[in-house]
mmCIF file of C-alpha atoms in Angstrom:
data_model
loop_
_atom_site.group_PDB
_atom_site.id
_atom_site.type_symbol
_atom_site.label_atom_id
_atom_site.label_comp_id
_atom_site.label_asym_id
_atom_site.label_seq_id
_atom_site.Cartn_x
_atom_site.Cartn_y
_atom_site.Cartn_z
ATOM 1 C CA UNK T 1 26.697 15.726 -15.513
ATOM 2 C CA UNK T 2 22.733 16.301 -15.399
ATOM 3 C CA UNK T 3 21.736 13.215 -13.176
ATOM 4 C CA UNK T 4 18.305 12.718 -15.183
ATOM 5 C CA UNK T 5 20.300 11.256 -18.369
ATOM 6 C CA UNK T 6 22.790 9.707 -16.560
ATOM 7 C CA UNK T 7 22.652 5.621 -17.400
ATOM 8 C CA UNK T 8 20.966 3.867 -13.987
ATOM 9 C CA UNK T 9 21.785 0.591 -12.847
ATOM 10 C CA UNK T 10 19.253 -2.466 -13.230
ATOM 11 C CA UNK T 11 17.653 -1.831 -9.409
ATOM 12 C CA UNK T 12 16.987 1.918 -9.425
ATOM 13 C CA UNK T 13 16.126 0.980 -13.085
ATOM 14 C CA UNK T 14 13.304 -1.485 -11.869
ATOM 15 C CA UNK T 15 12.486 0.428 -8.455
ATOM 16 C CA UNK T 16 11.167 3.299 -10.615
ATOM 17 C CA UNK T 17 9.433 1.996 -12.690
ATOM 18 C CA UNK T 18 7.660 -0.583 -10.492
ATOM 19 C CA UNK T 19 8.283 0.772 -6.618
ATOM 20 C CA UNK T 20 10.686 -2.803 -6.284
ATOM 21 C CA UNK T 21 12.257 -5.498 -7.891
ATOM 22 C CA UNK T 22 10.131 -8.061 -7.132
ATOM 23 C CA UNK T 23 6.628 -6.478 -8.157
ATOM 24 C CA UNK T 24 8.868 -5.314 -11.533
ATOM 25 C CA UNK T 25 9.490 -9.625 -12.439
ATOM 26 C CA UNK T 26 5.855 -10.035 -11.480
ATOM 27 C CA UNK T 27 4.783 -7.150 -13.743
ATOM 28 C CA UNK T 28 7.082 -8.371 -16.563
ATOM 29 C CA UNK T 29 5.641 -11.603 -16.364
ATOM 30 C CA UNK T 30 2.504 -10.676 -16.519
ATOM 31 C CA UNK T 31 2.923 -8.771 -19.318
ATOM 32 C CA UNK T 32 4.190 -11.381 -21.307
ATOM 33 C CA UNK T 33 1.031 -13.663 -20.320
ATOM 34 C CA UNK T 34 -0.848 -10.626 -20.949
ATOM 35 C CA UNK T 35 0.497 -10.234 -24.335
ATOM 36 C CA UNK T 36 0.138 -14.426 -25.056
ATOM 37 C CA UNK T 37 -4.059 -13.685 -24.276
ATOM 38 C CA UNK T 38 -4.200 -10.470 -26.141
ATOM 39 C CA UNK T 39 -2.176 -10.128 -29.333
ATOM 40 C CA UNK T 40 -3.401 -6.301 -29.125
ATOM 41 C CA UNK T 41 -1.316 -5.676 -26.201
ATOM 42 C CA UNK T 42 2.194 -5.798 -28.791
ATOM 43 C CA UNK T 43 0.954 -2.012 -29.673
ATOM 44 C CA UNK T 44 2.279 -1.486 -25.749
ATOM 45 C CA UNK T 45 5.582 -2.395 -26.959
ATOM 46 C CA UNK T 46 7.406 0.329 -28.096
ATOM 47 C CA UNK T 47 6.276 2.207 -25.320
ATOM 48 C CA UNK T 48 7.589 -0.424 -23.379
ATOM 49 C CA UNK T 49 10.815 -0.118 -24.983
ATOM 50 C CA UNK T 50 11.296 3.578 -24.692
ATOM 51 C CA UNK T 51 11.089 2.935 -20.792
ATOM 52 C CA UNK T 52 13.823 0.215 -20.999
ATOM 53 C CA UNK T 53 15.857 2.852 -22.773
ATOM 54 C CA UNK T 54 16.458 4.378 -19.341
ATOM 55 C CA UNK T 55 19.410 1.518 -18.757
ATOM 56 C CA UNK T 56 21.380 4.000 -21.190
ATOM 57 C CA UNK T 57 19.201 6.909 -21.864
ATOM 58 C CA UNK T 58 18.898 8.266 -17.794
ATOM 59 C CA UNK T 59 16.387 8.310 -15.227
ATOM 60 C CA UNK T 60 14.020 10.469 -17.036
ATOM 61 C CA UNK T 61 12.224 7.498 -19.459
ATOM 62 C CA UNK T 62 11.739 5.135 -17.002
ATOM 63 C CA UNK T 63 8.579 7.042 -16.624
ATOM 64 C CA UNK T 64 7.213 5.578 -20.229
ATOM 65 C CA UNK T 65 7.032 2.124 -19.002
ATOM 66 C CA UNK T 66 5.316 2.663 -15.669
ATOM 67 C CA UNK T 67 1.987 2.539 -17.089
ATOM 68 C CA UNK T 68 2.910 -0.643 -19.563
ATOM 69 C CA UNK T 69 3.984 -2.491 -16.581
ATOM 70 C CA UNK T 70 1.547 -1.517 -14.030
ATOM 71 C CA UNK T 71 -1.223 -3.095 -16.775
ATOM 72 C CA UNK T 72 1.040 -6.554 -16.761
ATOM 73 C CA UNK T 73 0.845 -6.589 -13.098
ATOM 74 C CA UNK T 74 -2.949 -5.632 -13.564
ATOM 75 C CA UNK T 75 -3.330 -8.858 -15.385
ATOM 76 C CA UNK T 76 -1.351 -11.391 -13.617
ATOM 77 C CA UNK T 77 -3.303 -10.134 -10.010
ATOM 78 C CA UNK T 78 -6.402 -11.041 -11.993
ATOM 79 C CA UNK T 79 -5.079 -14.468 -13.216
ATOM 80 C CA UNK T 80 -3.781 -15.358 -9.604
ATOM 81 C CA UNK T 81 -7.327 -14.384 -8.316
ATOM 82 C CA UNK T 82 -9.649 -16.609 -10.810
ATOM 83 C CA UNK T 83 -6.800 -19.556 -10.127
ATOM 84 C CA UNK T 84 -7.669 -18.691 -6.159
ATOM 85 C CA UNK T 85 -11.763 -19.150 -7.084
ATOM 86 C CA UNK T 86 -10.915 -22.948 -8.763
ATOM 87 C CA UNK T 87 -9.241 -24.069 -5.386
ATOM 88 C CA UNK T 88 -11.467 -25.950 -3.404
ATOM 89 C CA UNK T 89 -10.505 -26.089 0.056
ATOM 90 C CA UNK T 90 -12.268 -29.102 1.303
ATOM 91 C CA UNK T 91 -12.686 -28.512 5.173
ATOM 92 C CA UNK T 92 -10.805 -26.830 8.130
ATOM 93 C CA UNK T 93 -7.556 -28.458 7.906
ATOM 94 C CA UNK T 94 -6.661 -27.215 4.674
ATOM 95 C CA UNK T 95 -7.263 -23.929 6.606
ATOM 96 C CA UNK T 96 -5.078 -24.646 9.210
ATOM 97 C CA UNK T 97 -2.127 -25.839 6.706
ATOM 98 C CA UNK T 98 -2.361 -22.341 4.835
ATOM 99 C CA UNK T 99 -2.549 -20.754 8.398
ATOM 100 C CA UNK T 100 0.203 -22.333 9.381
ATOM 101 C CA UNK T 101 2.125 -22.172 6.144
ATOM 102 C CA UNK T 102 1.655 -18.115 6.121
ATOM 103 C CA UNK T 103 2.936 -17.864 9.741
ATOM 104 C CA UNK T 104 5.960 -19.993 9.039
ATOM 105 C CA UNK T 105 6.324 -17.483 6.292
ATOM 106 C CA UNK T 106 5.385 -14.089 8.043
ATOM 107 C CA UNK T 107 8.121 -15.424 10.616
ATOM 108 C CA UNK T 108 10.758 -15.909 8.169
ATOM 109 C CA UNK T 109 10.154 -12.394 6.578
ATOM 110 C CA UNK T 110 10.229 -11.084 9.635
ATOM 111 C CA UNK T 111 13.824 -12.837 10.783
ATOM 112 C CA UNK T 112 15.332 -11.517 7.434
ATOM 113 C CA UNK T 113 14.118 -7.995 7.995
ATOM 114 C CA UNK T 114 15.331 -8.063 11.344
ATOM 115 C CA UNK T 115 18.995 -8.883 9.805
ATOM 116 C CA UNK T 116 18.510 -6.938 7.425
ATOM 117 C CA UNK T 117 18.103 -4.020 9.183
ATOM 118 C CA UNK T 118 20.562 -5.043 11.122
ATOM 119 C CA UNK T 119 23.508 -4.458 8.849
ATOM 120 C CA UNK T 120 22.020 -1.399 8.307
ATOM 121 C CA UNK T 121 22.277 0.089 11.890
ATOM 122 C CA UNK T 122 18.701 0.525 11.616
ATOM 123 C CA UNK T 123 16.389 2.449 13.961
ATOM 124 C CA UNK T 124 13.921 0.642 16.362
ATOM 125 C CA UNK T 125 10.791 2.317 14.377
ATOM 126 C CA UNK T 126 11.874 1.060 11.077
ATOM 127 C CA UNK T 127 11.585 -2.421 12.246
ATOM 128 C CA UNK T 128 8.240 -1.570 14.205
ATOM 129 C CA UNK T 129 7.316 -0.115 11.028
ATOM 130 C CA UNK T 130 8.155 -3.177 8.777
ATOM 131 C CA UNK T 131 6.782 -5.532 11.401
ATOM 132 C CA UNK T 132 3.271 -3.426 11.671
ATOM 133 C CA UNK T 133 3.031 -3.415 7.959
ATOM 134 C CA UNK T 134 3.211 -7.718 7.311
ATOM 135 C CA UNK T 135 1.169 -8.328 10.691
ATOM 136 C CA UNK T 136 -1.815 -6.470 8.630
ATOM 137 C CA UNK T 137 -0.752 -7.822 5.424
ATOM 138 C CA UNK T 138 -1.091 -11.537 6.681
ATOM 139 C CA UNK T 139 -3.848 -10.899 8.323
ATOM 140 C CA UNK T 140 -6.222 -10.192 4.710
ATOM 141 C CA UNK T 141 -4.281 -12.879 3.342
ATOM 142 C CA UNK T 142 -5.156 -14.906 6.165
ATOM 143 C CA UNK T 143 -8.934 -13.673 5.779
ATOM 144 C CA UNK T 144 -9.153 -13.995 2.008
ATOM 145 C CA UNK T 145 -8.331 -17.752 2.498
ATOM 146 C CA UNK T 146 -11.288 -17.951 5.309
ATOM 147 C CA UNK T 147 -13.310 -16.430 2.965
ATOM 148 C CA UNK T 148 -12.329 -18.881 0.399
ATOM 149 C CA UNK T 149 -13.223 -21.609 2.515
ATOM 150 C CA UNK T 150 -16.623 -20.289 3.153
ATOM 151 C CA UNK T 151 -17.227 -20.351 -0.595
ATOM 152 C CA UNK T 152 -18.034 -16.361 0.015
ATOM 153 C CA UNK T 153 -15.754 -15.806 -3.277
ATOM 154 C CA UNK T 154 -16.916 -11.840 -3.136
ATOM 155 C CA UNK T 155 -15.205 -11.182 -0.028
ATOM 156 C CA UNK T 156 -12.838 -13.212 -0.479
ATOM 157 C CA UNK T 157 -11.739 -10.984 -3.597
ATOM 158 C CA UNK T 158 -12.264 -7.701 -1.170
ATOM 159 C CA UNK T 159 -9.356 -9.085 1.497
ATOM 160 C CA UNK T 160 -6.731 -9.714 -1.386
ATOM 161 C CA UNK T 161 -6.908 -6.960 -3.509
ATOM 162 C CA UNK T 162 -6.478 -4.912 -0.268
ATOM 163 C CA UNK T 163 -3.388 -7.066 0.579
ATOM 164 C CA UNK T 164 -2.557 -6.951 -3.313
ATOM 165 C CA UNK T 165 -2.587 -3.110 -3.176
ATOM 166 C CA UNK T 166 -0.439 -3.149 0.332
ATOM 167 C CA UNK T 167 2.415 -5.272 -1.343
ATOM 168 C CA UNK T 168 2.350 -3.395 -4.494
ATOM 169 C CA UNK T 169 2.030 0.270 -2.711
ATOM 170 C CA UNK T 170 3.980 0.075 -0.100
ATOM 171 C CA UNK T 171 7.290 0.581 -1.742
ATOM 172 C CA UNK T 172 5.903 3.069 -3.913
ATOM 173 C CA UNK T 173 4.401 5.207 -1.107
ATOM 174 C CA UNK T 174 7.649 4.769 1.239
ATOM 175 C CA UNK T 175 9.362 5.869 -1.726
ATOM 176 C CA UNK T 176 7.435 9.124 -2.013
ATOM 177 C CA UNK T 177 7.461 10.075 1.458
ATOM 178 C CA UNK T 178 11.016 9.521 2.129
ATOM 179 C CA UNK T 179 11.475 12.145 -1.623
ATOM 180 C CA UNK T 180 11.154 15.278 0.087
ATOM 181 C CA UNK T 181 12.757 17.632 -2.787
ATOM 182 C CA UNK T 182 13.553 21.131 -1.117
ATOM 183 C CA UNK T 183 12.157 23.951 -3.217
ATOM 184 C CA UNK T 184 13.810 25.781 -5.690
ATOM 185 C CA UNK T 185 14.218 29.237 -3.429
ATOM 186 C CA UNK T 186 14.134 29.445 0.367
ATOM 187 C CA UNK T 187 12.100 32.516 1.195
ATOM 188 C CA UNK T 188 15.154 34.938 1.966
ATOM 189 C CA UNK T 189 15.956 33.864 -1.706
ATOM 190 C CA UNK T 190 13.050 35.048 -2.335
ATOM 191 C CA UNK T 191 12.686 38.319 -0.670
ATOM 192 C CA UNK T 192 16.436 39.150 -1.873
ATOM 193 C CA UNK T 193 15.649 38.437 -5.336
ATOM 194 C CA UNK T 194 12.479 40.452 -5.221
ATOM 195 C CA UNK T 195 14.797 43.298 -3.986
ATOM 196 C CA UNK T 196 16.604 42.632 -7.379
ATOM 197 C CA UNK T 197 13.470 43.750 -9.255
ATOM 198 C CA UNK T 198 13.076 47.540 -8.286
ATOM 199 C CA UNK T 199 17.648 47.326 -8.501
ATOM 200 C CA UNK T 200 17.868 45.934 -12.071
ATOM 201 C CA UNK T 201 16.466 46.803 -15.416
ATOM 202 C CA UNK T 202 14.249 44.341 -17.135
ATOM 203 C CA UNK T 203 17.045 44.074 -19.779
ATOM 204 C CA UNK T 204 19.917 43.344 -17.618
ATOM 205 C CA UNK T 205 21.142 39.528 -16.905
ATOM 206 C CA UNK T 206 21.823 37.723 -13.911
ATOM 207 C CA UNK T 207 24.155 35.188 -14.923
ATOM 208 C CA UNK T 208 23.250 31.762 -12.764
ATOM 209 C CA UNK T 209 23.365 27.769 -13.289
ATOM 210 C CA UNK T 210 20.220 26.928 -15.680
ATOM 211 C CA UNK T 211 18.044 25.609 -11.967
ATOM 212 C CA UNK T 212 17.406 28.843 -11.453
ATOM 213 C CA UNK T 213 16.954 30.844 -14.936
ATOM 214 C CA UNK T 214 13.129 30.711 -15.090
ATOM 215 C CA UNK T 215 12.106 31.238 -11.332
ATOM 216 C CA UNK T 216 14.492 34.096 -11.256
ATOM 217 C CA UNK T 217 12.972 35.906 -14.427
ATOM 218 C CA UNK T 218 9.702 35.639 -12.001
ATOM 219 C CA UNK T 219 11.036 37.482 -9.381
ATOM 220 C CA UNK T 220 13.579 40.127 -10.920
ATOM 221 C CA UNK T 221 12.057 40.127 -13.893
ATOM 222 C CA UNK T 222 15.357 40.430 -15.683
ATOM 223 C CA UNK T 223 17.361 37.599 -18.400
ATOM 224 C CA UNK T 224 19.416 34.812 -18.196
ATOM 225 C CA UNK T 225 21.657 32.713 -19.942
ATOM 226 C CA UNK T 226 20.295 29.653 -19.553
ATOM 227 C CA UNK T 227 16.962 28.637 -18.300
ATOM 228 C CA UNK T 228 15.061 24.875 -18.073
ATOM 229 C CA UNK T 229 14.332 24.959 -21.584
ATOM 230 C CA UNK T 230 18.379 26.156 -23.184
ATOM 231 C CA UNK T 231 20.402 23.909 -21.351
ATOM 232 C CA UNK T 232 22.494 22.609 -23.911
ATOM 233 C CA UNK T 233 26.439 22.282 -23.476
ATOM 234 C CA UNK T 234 27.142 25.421 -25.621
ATOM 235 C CA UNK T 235 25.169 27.062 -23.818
ATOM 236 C CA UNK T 236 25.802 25.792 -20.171
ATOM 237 C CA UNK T 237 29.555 26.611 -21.136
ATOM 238 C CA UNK T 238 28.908 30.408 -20.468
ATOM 239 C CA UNK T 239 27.601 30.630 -16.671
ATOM 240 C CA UNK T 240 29.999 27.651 -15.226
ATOM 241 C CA UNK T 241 33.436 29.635 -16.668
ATOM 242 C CA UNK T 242 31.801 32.908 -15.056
ATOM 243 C CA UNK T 243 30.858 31.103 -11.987
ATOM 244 C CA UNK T 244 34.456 29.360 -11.235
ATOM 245 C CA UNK T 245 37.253 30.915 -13.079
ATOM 246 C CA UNK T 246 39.054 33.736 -12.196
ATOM 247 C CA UNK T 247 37.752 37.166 -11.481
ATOM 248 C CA UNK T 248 39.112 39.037 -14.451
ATOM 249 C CA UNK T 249 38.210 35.863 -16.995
ATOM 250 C CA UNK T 250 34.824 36.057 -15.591
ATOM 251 C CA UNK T 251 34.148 39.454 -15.852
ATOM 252 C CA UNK T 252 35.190 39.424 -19.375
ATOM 253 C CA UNK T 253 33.277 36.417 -20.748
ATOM 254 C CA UNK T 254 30.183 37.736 -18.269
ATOM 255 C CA UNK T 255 30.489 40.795 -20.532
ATOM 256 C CA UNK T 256 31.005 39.007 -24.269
ATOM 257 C CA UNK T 257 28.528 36.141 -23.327
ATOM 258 C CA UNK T 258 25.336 38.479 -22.294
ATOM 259 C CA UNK T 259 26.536 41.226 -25.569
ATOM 260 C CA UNK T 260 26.995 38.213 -28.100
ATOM 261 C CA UNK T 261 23.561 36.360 -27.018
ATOM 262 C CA UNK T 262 21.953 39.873 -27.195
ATOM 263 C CA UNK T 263 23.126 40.535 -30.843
ATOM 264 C CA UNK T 264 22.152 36.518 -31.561
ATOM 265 C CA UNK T 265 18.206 37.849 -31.245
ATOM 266 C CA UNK T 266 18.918 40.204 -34.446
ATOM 267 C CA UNK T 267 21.746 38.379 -36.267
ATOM 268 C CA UNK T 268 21.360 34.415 -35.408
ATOM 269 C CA UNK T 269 24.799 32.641 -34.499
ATOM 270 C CA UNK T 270 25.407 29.084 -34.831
ATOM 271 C CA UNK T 271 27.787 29.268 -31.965
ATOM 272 C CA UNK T 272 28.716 32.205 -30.033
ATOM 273 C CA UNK T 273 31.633 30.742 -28.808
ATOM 274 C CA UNK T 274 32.950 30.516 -32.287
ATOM 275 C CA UNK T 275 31.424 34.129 -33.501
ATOM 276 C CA UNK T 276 33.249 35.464 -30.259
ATOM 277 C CA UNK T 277 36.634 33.990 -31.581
ATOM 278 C CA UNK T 278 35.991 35.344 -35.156
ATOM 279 C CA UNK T 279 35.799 38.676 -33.772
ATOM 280 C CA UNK T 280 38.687 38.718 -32.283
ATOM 281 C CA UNK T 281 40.595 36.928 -34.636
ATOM 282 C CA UNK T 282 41.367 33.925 -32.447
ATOM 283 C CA UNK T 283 41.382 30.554 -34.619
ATOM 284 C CA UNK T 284 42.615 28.477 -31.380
ATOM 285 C CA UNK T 285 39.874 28.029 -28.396
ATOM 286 C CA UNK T 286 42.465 27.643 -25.808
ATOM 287 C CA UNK T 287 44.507 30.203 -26.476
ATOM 288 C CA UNK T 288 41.455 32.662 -26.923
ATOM 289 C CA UNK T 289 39.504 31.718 -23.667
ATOM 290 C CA UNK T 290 43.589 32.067 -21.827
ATOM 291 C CA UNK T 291 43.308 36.035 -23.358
ATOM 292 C CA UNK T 292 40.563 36.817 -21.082
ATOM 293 C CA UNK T 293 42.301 36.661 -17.950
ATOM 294 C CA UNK T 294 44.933 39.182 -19.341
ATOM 295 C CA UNK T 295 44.643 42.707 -18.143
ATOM 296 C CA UNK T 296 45.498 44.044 -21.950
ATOM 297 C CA UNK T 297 42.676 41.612 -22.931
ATOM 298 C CA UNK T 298 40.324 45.339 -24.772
ATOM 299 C CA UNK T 299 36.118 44.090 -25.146
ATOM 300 C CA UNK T 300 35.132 45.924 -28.595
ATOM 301 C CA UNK T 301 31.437 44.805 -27.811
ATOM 302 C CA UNK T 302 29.948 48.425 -25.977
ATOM 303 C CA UNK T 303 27.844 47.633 -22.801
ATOM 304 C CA UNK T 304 24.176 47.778 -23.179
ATOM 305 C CA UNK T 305 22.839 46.556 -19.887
ATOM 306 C CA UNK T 306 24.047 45.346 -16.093
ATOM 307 C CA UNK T 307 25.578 41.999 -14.888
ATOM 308 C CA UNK T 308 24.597 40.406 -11.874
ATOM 309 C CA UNK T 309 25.849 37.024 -10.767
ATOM 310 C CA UNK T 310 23.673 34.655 -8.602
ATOM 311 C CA UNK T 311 25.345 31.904 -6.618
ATOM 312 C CA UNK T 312 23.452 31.131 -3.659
ATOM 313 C CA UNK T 313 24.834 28.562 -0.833
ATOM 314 C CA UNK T 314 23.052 25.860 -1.144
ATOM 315 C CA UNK T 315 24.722 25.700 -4.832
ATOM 316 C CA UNK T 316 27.780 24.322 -3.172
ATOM 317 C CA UNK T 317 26.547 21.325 -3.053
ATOM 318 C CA UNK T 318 26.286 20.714 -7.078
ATOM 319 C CA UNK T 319 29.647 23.402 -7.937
ATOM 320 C CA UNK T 320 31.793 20.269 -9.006
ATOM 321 C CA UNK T 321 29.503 19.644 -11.948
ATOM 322 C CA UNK T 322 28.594 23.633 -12.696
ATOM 323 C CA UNK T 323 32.149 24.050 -13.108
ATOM 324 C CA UNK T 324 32.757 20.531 -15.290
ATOM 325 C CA UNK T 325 31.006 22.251 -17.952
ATOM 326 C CA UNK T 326 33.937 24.875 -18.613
ATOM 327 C CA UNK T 327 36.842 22.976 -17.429
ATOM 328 C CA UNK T 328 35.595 20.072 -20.530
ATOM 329 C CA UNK T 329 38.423 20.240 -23.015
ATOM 330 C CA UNK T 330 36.598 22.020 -25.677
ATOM 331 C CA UNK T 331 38.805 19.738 -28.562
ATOM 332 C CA UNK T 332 38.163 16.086 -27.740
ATOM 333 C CA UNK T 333 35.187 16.660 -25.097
ATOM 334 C CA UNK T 334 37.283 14.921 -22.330
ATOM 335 C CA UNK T 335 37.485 16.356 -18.600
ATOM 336 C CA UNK T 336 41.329 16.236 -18.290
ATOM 337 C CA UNK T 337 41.387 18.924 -15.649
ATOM 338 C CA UNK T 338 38.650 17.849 -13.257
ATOM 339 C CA UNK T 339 37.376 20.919 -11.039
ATOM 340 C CA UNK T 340 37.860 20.038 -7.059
ATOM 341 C CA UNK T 341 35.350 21.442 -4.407
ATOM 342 C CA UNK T 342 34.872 20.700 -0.904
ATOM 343 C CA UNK T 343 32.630 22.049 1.263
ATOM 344 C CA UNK T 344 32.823 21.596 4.868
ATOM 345 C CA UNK T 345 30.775 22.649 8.124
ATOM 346 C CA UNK T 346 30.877 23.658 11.821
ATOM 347 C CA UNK T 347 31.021 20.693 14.141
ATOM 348 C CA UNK T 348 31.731 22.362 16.892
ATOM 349 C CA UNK T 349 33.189 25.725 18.567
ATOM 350 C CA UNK T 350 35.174 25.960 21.625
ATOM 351 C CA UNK T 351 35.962 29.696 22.777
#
């Protein structure tokens, strides 16, 4: 349910941790010949490792290898440019063969993006865009092997490591453009929860989806539930059944959730869930968690402190898996009743 620990497959797998497939082989290889030169280089391995744990671990460890691999690629750039320095290109014809050879090339890249793109219903600037990018990335190429020719081996090295940087950036920095993340609050958010602050007593709790837990402590100064560090499934449990079952269930386990995590502070529970139950003399979850939506349904707990919910609209989008949390089967840990929500919007009005 939490997309960072969800298992990847092998391309968004090697497109974060390398920018794109293709620089991710060459950085693999070149860690291996890296690691063949410099027996010191195994230490990188479990690091290594830990990043390829992302393939069942989630998103979030890719980030462990990026560094491993980015020193493999390192390496194999610098073999590829001292084999460049032994070629000796004897006069201008061997020029014009590379010339020719990178233009055949250029044009074939250029055909397959163009098809590409195609089946894409792509937009006239993309291809523009692509097209831009290899005319100046053959062109140091092209340079480099002038250079070459000239025996001027220094600038030579200056045009490839600038193409070298183009091929292995460019995915990376398209990638990180195109990532615009909205922020956590939109300013109204903000001014309305601000509002919240001289409403609510520092002890009360809004009860919200664990996003928002800390930045809303920062701006109503009040509790929550959950927060970016207590995210667990115990404790996400409480704030999805609030959030989507019915009004009466809600209000109750709003009520025994914020009173039972308040009492935790002085008497530690191993599950409140469970202390709740033992309380009330309920041995069967089911049965217990059905009780709240009954009107005869009597909280022994006394209130201490105010409720508020938080449930903004932009949360729509991600209410499927807030609500997965409490509609798990709390006995075998299956989803048998998955949670349905649409959201749709105006495409048009006509009087």
């Amino acid at each position: 349910t939490i997309q960072e620990v969800e298992s990847i497959d092998l391309s968004v797998f090697m497109q974060r941790i390398s920018s794109n497939e293709i620089i991710f082989l060459l950085s693999f290889i070149g860690f291996i010949l890296f690691i063949k030169q410099h027996k010191s280089v195994i230490l990188a391995l479990p690091m290594l490792l830990l990043g390829f744990l992302a393939l069942k671990g989630g998103l979030r460890f890719t980030i462990y290898a990026v560094p491993i691999m980015a020193l493999g690629f390192g390496f194999l750039c610098i073999k590829f440019l001292e084999y460049l320095e032994k070629i000796k290109i004897q006069d201008i014809k061997d020029i014009r063969f590379f010339g020719s050879l990178l233009i055949i090339i250029f044009l074939f890249i250029v055909l397959f993006i163009f098809f590409y793109l195609i089946q894409k219903n792509f937009d006239s600037y993309d291809f523009l865009g692509y097209f831009a990018f290899l005319l100046i990335l053959f062109f140091f190429i092209f340079m480099a092997l002038k250079f070459l020719y000239k025996k001027n081996l220094k600038l030579m090295r200056v045009f490839l490591i600038i193409a070298i940087l183009m091929i292995s950036l460019s995915s990376a920095l398209r990638h990180i453009y195109n990532y615009k993340a909205p922020t956590v609050f939109t300013q109204n958010e903000a001014i309305l929860l601000t509002k919240l602050k001289e409403l609510a007593s520092r002890e009360d709790y809004v009860v919200t989806w664990w996003d928002y837990g800390y930045p809303i402590r920062y701006y109503s100064d009040v509790k929550t539930l959950v927060d970016g560090g207590k995210h667990l499934g115990k404790d996400n449990f409480f704030p999805s059944f609030v959030l989507s079952k019915d009004q009466r269930s809600a209000a109750n386990m709003a009520r025994l959730s914020v009173e039972y995590t308040e009492k935790s502070f002085y008497k530690p529970y191993n599950d409140l869930l469970d202390a709740m139950m033992r309380d009330y003399n309920q041995s069967n979850v089911d049965l217990f968690l059905n009780s709240l939506s009954k009107e005869n349904f009597k909280i022994n707990t006394p209130k201490t402190r105010d409720i508020y919910l938080y449930l903004p609209s932009r949360m729509v989008s991600i209410f499927s898996t807030v609500a997965s949390f409490s509609f798990v089967d709390l006995e075998t840990g299956e989803l048998n009743k998955p949670f349905t929500f649409s959201t749709s919007y105006i495409l048009g009005e006509n009087n």
